[in-house]
CSV table of C-alpha atoms in Angstrom, one decimal:
chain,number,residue,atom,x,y,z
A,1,UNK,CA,-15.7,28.3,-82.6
A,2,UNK,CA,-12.7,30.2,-80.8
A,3,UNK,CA,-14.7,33.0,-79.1
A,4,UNK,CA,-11.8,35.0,-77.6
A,5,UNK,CA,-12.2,37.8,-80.4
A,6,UNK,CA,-15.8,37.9,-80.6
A,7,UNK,CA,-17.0,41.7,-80.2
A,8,UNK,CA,-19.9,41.8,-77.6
A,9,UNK,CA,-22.8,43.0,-79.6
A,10,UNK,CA,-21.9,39.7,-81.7
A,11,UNK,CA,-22.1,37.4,-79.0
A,12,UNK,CA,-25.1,39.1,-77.6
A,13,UNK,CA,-26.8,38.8,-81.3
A,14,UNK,CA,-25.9,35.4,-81.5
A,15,UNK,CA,-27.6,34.5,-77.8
A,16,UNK,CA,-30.8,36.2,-79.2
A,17,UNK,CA,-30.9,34.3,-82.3
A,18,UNK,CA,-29.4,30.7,-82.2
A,19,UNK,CA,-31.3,29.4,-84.7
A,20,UNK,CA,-30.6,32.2,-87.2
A,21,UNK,CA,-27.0,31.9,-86.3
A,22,UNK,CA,-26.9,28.1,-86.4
A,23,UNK,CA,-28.5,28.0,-89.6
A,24,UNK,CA,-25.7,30.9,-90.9
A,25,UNK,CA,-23.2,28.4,-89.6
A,26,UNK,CA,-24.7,25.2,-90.8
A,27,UNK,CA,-24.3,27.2,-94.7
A,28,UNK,CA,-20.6,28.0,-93.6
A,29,UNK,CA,-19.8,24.3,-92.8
A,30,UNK,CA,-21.1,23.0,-95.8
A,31,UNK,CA,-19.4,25.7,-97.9
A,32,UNK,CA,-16.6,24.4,-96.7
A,33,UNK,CA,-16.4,21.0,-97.7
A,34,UNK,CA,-18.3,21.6,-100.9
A,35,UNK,CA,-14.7,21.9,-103.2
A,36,UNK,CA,-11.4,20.8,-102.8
A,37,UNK,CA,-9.8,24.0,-101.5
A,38,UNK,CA,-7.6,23.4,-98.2
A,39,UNK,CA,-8.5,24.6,-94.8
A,40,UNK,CA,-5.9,27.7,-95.5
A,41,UNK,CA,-6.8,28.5,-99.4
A,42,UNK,CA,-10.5,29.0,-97.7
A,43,UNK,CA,-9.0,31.0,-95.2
A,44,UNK,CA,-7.6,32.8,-97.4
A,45,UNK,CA,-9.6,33.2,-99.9
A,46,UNK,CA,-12.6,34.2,-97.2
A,47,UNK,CA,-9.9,37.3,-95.9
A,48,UNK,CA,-9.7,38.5,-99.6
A,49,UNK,CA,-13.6,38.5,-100.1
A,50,UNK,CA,-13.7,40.2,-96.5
A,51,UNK,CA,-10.8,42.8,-97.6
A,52,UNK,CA,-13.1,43.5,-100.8
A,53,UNK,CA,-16.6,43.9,-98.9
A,54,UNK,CA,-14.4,46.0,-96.3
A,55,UNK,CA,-15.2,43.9,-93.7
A,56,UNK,CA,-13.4,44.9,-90.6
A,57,UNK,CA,-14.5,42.2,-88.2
A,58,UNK,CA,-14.2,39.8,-91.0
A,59,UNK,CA,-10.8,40.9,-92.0
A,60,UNK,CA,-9.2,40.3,-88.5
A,61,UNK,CA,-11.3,37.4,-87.5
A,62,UNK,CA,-10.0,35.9,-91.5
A,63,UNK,CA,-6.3,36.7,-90.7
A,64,UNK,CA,-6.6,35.0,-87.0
A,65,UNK,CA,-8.0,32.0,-88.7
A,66,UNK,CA,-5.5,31.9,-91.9
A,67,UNK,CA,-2.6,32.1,-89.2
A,68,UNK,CA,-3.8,29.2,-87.4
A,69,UNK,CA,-4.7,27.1,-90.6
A,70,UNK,CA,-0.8,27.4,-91.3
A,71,UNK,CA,-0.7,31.0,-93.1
A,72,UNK,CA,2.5,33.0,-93.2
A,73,UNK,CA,2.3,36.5,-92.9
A,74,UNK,CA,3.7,36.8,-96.6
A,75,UNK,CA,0.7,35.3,-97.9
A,76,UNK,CA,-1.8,37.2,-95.6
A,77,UNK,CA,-0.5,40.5,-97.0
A,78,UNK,CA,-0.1,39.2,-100.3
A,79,UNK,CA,-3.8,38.8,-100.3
A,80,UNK,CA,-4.1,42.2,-99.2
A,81,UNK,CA,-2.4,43.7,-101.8
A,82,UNK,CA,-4.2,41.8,-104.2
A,83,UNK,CA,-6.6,43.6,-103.5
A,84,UNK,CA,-5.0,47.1,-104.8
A,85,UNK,CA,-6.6,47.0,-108.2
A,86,UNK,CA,-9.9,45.5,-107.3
A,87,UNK,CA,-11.1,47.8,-104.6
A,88,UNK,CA,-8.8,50.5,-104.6
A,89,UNK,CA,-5.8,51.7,-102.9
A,90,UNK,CA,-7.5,53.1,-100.3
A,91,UNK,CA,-9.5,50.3,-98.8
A,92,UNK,CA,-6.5,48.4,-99.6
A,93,UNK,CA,-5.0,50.5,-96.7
A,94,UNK,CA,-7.9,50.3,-94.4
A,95,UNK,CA,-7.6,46.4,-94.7
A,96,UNK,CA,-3.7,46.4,-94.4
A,97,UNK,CA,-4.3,48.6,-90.9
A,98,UNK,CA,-7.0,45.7,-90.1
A,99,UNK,CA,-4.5,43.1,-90.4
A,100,UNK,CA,-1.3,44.6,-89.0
A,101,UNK,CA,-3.7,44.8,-85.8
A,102,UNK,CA,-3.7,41.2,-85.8
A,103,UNK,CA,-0.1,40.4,-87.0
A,104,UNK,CA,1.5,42.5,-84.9
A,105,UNK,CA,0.1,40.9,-81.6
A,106,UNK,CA,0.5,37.7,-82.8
A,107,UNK,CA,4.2,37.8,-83.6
């Protein structure tokens, strides 16, 4: 796990509980190889459910990890806008702020 981006009250939660975090992991791992969607469709698909649940943690740490699965930045934001007349135009902002954070130092 890439930990550069962690926020500190996560790391600290995750050295106080390492076997409810490894056990959180373990279910992400094996969500992950339980269907045939690519390394980037799950990224992908992971930043829309984090747009819908207005996730802000999740929505950055879903955009750094759809970038380095070999996401463009059209598909990022077409996820985001995808997400326009599920949750709403205004959490579709919220999570369009959340990701040009990211884009915009990564570029």
């Amino acid at each position: 796990m890439n930990i550069d981006h962690l926020p500190e009250v996560y790391s600290r939660f995750r050295a106080a509980f390492p076997d409810v975090v490894g056990a959180v992991d373990a279910v992400g791992a094996a969500s992950d190889t339980a269907g045939p969607l690519s390394e980037k469709e799950r990224r992908l698909v992971k930043l829309g459910i984090a747009v819908g649940a207005q996730a802000p943690g999740a929505v950055r740490s879903n955009v750094r990890r759809a970038i380095a699965a070999g996401a463009t930045k059209a598909e990022i934001l077409h996820v985001v806008a995808l997400g326009a007349a599920t949750v709403g135009l205004s959490a579709t902002v919220a999570a369009y702020g959340w990701v040009m954070e990211v884009l915009e130092t990564t570029e």
